[in-house]
PDB file of C-alpha atoms in Angstrom:
ATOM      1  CA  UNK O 255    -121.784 -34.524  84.751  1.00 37.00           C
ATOM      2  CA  UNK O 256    -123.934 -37.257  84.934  1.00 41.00           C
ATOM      3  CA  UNK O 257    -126.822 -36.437  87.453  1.00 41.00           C
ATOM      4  CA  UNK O 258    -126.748 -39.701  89.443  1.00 43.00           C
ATOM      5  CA  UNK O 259    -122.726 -38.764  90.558  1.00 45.00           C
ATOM      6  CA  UNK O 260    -124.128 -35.514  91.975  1.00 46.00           C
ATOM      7  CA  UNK O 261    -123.398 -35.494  95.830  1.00 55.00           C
ATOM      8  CA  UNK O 262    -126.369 -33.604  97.868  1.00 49.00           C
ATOM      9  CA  UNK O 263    -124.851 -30.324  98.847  1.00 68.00           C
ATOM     10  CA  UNK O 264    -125.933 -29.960 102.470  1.00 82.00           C
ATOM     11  CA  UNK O 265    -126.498 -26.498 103.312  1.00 84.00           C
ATOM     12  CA  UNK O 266    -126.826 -24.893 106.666  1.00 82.00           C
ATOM     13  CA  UNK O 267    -130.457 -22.574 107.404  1.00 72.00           C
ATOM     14  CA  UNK O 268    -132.436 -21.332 110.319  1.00 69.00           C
ATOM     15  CA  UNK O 269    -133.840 -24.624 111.334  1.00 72.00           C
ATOM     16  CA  UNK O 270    -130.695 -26.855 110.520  1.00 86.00           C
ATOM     17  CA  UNK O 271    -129.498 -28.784 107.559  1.00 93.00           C
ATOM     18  CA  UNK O 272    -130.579 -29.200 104.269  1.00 91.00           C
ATOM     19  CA  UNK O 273    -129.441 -31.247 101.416  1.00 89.00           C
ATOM     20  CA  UNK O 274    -130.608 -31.977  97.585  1.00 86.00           C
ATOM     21  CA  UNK O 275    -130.022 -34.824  95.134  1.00 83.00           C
ATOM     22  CA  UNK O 276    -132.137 -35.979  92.132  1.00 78.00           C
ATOM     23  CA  UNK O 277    -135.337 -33.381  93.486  1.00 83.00           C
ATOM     24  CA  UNK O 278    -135.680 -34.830  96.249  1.00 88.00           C
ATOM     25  CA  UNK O 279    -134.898 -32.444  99.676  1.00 90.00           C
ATOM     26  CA  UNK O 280    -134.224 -33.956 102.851  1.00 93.00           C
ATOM     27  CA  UNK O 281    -133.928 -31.092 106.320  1.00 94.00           C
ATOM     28  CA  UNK O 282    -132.054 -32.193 109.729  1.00 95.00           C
ATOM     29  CA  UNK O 283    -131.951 -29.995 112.939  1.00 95.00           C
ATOM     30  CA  UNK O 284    -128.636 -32.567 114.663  1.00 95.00           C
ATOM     31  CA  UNK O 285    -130.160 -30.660 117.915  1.00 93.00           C
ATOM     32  CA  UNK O 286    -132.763 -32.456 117.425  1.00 93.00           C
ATOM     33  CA  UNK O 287    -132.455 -36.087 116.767  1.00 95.00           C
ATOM     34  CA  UNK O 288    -135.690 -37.650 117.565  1.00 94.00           C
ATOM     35  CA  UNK O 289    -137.663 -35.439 114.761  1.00 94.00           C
ATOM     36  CA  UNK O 290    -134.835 -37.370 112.159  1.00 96.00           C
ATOM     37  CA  UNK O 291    -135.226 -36.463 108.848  1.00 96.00           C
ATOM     38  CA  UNK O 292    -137.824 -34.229 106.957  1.00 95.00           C
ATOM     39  CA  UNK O 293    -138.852 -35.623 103.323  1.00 94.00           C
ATOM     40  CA  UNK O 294    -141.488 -33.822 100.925  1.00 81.00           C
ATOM     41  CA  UNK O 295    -143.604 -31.267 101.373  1.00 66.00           C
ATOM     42  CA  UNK O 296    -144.104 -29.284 104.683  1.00 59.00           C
ATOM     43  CA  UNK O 297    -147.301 -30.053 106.989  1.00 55.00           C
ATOM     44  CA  UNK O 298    -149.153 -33.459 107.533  1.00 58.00           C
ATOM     45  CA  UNK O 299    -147.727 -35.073 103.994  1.00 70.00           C
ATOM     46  CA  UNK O 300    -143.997 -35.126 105.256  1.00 82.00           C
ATOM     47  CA  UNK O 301    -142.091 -37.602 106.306  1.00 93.00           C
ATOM     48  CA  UNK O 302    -140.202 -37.847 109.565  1.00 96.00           C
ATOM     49  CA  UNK O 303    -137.983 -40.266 108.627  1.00 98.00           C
ATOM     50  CA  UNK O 304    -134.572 -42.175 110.810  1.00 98.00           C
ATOM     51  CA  UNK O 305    -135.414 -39.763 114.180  1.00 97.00           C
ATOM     52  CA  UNK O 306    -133.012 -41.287 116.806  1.00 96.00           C
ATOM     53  CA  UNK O 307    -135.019 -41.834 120.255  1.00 93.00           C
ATOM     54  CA  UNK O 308    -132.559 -41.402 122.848  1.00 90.00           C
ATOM     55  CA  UNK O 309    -134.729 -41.217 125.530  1.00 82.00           C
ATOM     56  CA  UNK O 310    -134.263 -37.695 127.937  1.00 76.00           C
ATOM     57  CA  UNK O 311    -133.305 -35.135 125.478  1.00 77.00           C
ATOM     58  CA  UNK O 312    -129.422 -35.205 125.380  1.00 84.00           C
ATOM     59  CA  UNK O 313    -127.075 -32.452 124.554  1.00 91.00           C
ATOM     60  CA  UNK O 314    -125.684 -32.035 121.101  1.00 95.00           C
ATOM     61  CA  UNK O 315    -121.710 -31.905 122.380  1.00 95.00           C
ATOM     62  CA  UNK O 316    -120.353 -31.935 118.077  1.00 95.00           C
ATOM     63  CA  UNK O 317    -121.826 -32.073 114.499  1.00 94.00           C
ATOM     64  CA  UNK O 318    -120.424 -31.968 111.494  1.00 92.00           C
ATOM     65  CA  UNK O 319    -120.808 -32.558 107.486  1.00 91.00           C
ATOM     66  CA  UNK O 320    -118.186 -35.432 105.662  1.00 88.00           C
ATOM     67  CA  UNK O 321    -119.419 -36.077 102.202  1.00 84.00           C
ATOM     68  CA  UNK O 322    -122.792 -37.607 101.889  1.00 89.00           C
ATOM     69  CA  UNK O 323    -123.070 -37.585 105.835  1.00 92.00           C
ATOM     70  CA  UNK O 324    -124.196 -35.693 108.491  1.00 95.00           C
ATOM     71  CA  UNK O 325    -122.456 -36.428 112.098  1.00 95.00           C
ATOM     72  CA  UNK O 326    -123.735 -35.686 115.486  1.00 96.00           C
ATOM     73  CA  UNK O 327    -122.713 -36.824 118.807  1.00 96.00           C
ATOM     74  CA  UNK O 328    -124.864 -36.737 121.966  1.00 95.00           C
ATOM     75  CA  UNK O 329    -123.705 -37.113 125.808  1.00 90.00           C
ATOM     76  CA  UNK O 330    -126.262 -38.458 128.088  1.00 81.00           C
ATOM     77  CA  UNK O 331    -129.037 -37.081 129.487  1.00 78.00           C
ATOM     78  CA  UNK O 332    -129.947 -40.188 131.655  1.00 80.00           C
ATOM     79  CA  UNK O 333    -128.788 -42.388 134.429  1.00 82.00           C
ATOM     80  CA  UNK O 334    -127.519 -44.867 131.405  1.00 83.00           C
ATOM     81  CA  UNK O 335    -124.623 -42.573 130.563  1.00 82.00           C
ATOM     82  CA  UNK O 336    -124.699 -43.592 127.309  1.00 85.00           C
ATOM     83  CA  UNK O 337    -123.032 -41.639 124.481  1.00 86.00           C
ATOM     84  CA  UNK O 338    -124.581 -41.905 121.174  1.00 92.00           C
ATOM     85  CA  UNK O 339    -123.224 -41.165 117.984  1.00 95.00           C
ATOM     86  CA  UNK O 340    -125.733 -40.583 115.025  1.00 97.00           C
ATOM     87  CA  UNK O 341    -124.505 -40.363 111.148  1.00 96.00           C
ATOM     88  CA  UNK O 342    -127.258 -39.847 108.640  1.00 96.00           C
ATOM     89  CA  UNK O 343    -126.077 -40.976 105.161  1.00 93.00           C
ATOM     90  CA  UNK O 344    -127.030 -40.163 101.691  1.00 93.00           C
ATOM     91  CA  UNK O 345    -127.368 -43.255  99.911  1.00 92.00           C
ATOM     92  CA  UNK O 346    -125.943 -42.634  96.064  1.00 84.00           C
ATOM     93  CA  UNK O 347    -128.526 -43.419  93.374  1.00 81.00           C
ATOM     94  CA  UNK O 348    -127.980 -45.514  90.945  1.00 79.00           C
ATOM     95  CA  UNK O 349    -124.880 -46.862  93.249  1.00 78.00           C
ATOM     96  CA  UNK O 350    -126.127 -48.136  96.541  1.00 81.00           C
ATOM     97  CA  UNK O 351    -129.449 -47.140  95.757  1.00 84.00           C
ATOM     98  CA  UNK O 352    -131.557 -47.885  92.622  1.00 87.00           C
ATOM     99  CA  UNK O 353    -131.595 -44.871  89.931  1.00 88.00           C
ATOM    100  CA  UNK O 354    -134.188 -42.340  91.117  1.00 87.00           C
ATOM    101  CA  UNK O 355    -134.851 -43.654  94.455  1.00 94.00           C
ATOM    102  CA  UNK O 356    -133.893 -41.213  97.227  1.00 94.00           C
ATOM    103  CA  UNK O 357    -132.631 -43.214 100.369  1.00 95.00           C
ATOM    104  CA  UNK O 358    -130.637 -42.633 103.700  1.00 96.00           C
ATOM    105  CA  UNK O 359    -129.079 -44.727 106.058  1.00 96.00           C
ATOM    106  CA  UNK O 360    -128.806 -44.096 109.839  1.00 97.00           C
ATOM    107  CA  UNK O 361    -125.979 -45.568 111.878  1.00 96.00           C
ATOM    108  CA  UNK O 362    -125.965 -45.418 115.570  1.00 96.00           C
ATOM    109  CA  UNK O 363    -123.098 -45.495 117.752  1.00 91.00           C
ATOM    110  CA  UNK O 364    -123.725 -46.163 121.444  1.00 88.00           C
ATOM    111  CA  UNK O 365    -121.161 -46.373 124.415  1.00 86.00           C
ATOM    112  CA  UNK O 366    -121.242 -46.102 128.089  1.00 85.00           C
ATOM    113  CA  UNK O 367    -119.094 -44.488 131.058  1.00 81.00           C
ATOM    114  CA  UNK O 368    -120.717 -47.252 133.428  1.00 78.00           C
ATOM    115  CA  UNK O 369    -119.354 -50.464 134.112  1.00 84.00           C
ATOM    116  CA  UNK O 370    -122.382 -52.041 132.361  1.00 87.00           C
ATOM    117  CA  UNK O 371    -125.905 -50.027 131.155  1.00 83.00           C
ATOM    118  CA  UNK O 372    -128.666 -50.580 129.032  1.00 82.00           C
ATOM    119  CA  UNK O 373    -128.270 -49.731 125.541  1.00 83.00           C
ATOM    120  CA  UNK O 374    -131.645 -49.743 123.901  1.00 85.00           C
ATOM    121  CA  UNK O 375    -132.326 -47.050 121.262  1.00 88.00           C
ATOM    122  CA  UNK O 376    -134.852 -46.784 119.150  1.00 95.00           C
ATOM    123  CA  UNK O 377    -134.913 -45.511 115.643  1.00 98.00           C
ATOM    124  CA  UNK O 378    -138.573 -44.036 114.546  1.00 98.00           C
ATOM    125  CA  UNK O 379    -139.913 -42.901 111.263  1.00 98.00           C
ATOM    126  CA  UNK O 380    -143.387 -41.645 110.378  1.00 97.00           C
ATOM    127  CA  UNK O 381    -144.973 -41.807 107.281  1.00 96.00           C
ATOM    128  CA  UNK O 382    -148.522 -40.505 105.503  1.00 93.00           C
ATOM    129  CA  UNK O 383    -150.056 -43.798 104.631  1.00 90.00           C
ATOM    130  CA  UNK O 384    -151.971 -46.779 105.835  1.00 86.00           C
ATOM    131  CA  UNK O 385    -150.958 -49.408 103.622  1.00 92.00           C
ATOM    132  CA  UNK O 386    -148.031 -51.211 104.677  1.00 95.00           C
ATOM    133  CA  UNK O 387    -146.491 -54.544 103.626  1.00 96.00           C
ATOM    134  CA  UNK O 388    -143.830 -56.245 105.317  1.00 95.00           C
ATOM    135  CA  UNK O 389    -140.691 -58.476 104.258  1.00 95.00           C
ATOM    136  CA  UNK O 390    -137.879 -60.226 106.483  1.00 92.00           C
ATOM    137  CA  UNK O 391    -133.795 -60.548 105.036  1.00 88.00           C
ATOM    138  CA  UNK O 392    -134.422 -64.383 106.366  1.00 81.00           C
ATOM    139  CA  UNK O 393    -136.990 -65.001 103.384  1.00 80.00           C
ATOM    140  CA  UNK O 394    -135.215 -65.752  99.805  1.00 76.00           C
ATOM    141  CA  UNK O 395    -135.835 -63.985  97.788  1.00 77.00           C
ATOM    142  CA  UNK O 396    -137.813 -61.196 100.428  1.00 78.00           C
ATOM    143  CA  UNK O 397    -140.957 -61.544 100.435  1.00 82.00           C
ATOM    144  CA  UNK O 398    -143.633 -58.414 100.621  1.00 91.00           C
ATOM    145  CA  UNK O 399    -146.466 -59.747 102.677  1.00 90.00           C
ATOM    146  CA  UNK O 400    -150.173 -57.852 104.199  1.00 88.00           C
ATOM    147  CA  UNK O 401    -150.281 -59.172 107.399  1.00 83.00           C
ATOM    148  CA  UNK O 402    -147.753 -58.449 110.743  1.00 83.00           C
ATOM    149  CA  UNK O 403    -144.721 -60.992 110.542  1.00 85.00           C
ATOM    150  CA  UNK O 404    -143.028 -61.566 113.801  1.00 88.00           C
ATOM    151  CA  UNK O 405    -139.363 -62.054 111.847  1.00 90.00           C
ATOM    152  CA  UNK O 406    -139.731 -58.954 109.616  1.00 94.00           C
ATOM    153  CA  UNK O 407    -136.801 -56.662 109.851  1.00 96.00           C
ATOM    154  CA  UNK O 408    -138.929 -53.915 107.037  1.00 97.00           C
ATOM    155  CA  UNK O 409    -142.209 -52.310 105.765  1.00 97.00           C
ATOM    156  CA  UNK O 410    -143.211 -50.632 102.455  1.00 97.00           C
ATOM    157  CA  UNK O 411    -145.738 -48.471 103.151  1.00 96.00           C
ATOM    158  CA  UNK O 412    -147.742 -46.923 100.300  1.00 93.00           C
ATOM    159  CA  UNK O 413    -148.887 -43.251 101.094  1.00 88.00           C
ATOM    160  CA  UNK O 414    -150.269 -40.165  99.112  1.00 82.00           C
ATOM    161  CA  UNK O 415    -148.931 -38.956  95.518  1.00 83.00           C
ATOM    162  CA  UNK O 416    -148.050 -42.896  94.462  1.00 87.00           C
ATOM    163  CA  UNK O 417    -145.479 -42.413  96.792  1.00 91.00           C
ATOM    164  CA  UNK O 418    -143.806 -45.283  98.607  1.00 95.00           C
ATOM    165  CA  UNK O 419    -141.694 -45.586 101.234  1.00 96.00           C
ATOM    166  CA  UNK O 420    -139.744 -48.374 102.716  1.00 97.00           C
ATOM    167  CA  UNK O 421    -138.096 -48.747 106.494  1.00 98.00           C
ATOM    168  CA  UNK O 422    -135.367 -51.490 107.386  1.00 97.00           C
ATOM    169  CA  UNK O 423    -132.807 -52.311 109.873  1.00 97.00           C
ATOM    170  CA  UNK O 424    -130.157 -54.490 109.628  1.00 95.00           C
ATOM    171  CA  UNK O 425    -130.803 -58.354 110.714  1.00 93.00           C
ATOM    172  CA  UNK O 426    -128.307 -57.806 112.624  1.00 91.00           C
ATOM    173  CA  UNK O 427    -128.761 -55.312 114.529  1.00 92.00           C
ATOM    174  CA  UNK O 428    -133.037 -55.682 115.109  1.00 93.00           C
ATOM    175  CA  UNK O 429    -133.949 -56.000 118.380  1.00 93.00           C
ATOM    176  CA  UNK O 430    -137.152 -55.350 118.040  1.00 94.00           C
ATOM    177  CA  UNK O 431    -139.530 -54.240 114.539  1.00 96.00           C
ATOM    178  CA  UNK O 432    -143.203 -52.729 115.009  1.00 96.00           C
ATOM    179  CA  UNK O 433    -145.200 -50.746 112.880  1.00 96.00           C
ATOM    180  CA  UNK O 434    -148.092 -48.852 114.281  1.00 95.00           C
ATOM    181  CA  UNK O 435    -151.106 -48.004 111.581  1.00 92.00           C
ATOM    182  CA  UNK O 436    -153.072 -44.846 112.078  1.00 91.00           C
ATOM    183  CA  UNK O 437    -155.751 -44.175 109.617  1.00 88.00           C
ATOM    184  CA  UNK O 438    -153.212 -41.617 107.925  1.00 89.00           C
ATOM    185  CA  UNK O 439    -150.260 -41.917 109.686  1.00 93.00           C
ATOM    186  CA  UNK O 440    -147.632 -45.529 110.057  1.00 96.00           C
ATOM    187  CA  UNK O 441    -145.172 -45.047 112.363  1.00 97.00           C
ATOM    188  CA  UNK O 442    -142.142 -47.870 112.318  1.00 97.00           C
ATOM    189  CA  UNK O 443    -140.238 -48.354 115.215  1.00 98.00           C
ATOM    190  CA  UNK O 444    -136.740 -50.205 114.593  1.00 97.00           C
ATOM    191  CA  UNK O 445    -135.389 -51.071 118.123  1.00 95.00           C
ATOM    192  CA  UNK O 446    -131.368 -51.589 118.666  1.00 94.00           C
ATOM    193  CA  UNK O 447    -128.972 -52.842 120.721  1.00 88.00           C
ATOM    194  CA  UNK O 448    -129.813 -56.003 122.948  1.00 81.00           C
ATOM    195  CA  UNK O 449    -128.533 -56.653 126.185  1.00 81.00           C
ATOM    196  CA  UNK O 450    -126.302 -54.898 128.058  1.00 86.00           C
ATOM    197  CA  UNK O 451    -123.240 -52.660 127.263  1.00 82.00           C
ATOM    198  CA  UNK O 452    -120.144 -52.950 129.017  1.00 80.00           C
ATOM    199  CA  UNK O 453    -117.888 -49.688 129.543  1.00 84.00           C
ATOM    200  CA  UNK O 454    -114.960 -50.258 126.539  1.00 81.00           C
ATOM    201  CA  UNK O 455    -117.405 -51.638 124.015  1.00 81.00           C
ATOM    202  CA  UNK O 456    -119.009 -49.649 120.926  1.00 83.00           C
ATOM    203  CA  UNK O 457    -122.044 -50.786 119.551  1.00 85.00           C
ATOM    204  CA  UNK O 458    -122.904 -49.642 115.851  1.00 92.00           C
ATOM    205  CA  UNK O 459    -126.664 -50.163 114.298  1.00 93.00           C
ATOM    206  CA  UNK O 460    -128.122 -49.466 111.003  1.00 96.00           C
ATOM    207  CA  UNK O 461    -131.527 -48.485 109.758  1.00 98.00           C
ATOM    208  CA  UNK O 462    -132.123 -47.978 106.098  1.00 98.00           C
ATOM    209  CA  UNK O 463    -135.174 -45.565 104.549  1.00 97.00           C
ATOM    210  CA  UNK O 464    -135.848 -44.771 100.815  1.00 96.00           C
ATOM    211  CA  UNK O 465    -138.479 -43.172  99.313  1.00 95.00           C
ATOM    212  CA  UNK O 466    -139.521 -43.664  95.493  1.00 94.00           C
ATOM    213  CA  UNK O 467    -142.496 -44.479  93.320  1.00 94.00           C
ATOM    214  CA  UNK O 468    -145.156 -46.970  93.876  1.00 94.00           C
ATOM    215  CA  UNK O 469    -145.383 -48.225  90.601  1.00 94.00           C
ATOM    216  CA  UNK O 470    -142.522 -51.036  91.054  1.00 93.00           C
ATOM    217  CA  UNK O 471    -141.788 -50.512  94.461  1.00 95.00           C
ATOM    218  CA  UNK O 472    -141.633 -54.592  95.223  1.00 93.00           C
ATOM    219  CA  UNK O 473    -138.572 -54.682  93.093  1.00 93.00           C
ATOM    220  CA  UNK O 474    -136.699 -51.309  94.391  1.00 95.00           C
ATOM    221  CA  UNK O 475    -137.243 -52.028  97.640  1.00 95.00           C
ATOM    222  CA  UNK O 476    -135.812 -55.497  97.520  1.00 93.00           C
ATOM    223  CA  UNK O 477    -132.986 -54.447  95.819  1.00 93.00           C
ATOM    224  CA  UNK O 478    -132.221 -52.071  98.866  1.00 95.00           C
ATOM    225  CA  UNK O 479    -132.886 -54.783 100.985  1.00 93.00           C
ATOM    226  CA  UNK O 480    -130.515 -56.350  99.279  1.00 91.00           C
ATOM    227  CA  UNK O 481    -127.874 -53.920  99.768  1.00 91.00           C
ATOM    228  CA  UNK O 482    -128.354 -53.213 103.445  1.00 93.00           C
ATOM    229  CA  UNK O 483    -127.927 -57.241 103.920  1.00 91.00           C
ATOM    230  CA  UNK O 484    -124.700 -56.596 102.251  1.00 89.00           C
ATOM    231  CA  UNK O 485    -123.723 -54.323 104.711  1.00 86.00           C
ATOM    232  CA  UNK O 486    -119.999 -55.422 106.189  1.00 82.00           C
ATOM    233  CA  UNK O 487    -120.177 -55.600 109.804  1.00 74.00           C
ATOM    234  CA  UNK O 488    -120.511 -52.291 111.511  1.00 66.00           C
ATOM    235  CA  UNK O 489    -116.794 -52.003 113.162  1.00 60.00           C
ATOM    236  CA  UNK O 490    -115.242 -52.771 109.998  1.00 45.00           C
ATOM    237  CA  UNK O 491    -116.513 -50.916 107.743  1.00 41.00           C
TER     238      UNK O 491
END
């Protein structure tokens, strides 16, 4: 079989999930959503990638595996009374991702029992690193610029072991993009869901990750950038 049709095989251990594709491991604990996924080696060198802040810890009510995905739904925890659904999916390589490039996507599902609440969730990932570039969908084709851009909607950030790593959410469904720089550390805070949400209406956000080599990352990364501006619209997909 050829190794990029491989689907991860998500396994179930002490601490979780686990899954494998192409040597690259990713763990999930669906009780806990903000510490996302766990990429690379244990200790200070991992990434915490796509953890899903939903503010006062909420109660894992259901999770389950489908495929390439990993499903978890969350009641509230808050005076919002919003109920979140997570699904962290394994991006095929060489399909929707670039051949040897290990990325996820994250969509978030958020409704409310309220007449009207506020939606905001916030998806955080945390990488080794201190060398981050940033690109917006709205440039053609994206361009990877040093320097903060108030429009950018991702960051490549370069870390340890010519390892890069690159963070996006959906045009669409930004709210708000910062990236804070440590002297080892960048953390990347994609923020979704505008507004207010009305009790009968489902919101649905995505945030892309990938990790893969330096050498060339300019041109993977677009190319994923690329596909996650592709995306069909949430609720009809």
């Amino acid at each position: 079989m050829n190794p990029t049709t491989v689907r991860p095989t998500w396994s179930v251990g002490e601490h979780g999930l686990s899954g494998t594709r192409d040597g690259t491991t990713a763990a999930l604990d669906p009780a806990c959503p903000a510490d996302g996924l766990a990429v690379g080696p244990s200790g200070g060198s991992a990434c915490r990638l796509l953890a899903v802040d939903l503010g006062a810890a909420p109660a894992l009510i259901d999770h389950w595996v489908r495929g390439d995905d990993v499903v978890a739904v969350y009641e509230p925890a808050d005076a919002r009374r919003l109920r979140t659904t997570a699904m962290w999916r394994w991006l095929e390589s060489g399909v929707a991702a670039p051949a040897g490039i290990a990325a996820w996507m994250v969509v978030v599902s958020a409704q409310t029992a309220l007449l009207d609440s506020d939606p905001r969730i916030t998806v955080d990932s945390r990488i080794p690193g201190n060398c981050v570039r940033w690109a917006a969908s709205t440039a053609d084709p994206p361009r990877w610029r040093v320097g903060a851009d108030p429009v950018a909607n991702a960051a490549l950030v370069r870390g340890p072991d010519q390892r890069s790593v690159l963070i996006a959410v959906h045009p669409a469904d930004r709210r708000s993009f910062t990236v804070g720089i440590a002297p080892d550390r960048v953390t990347v805070r994609c923020g979704l869901f505008s507004g207010r949400v009305e009790k009968g209406v489902l919101l649905r956000g995505r945030v892309l990750a990938a990790v893969g080599p330096t050498a060339g990352d300019d041109a993977w990364a677009s190319r994923l950038l690329d596909h996650l501006d592709a995306e069909p619209p949430p609720l009809t997909a």
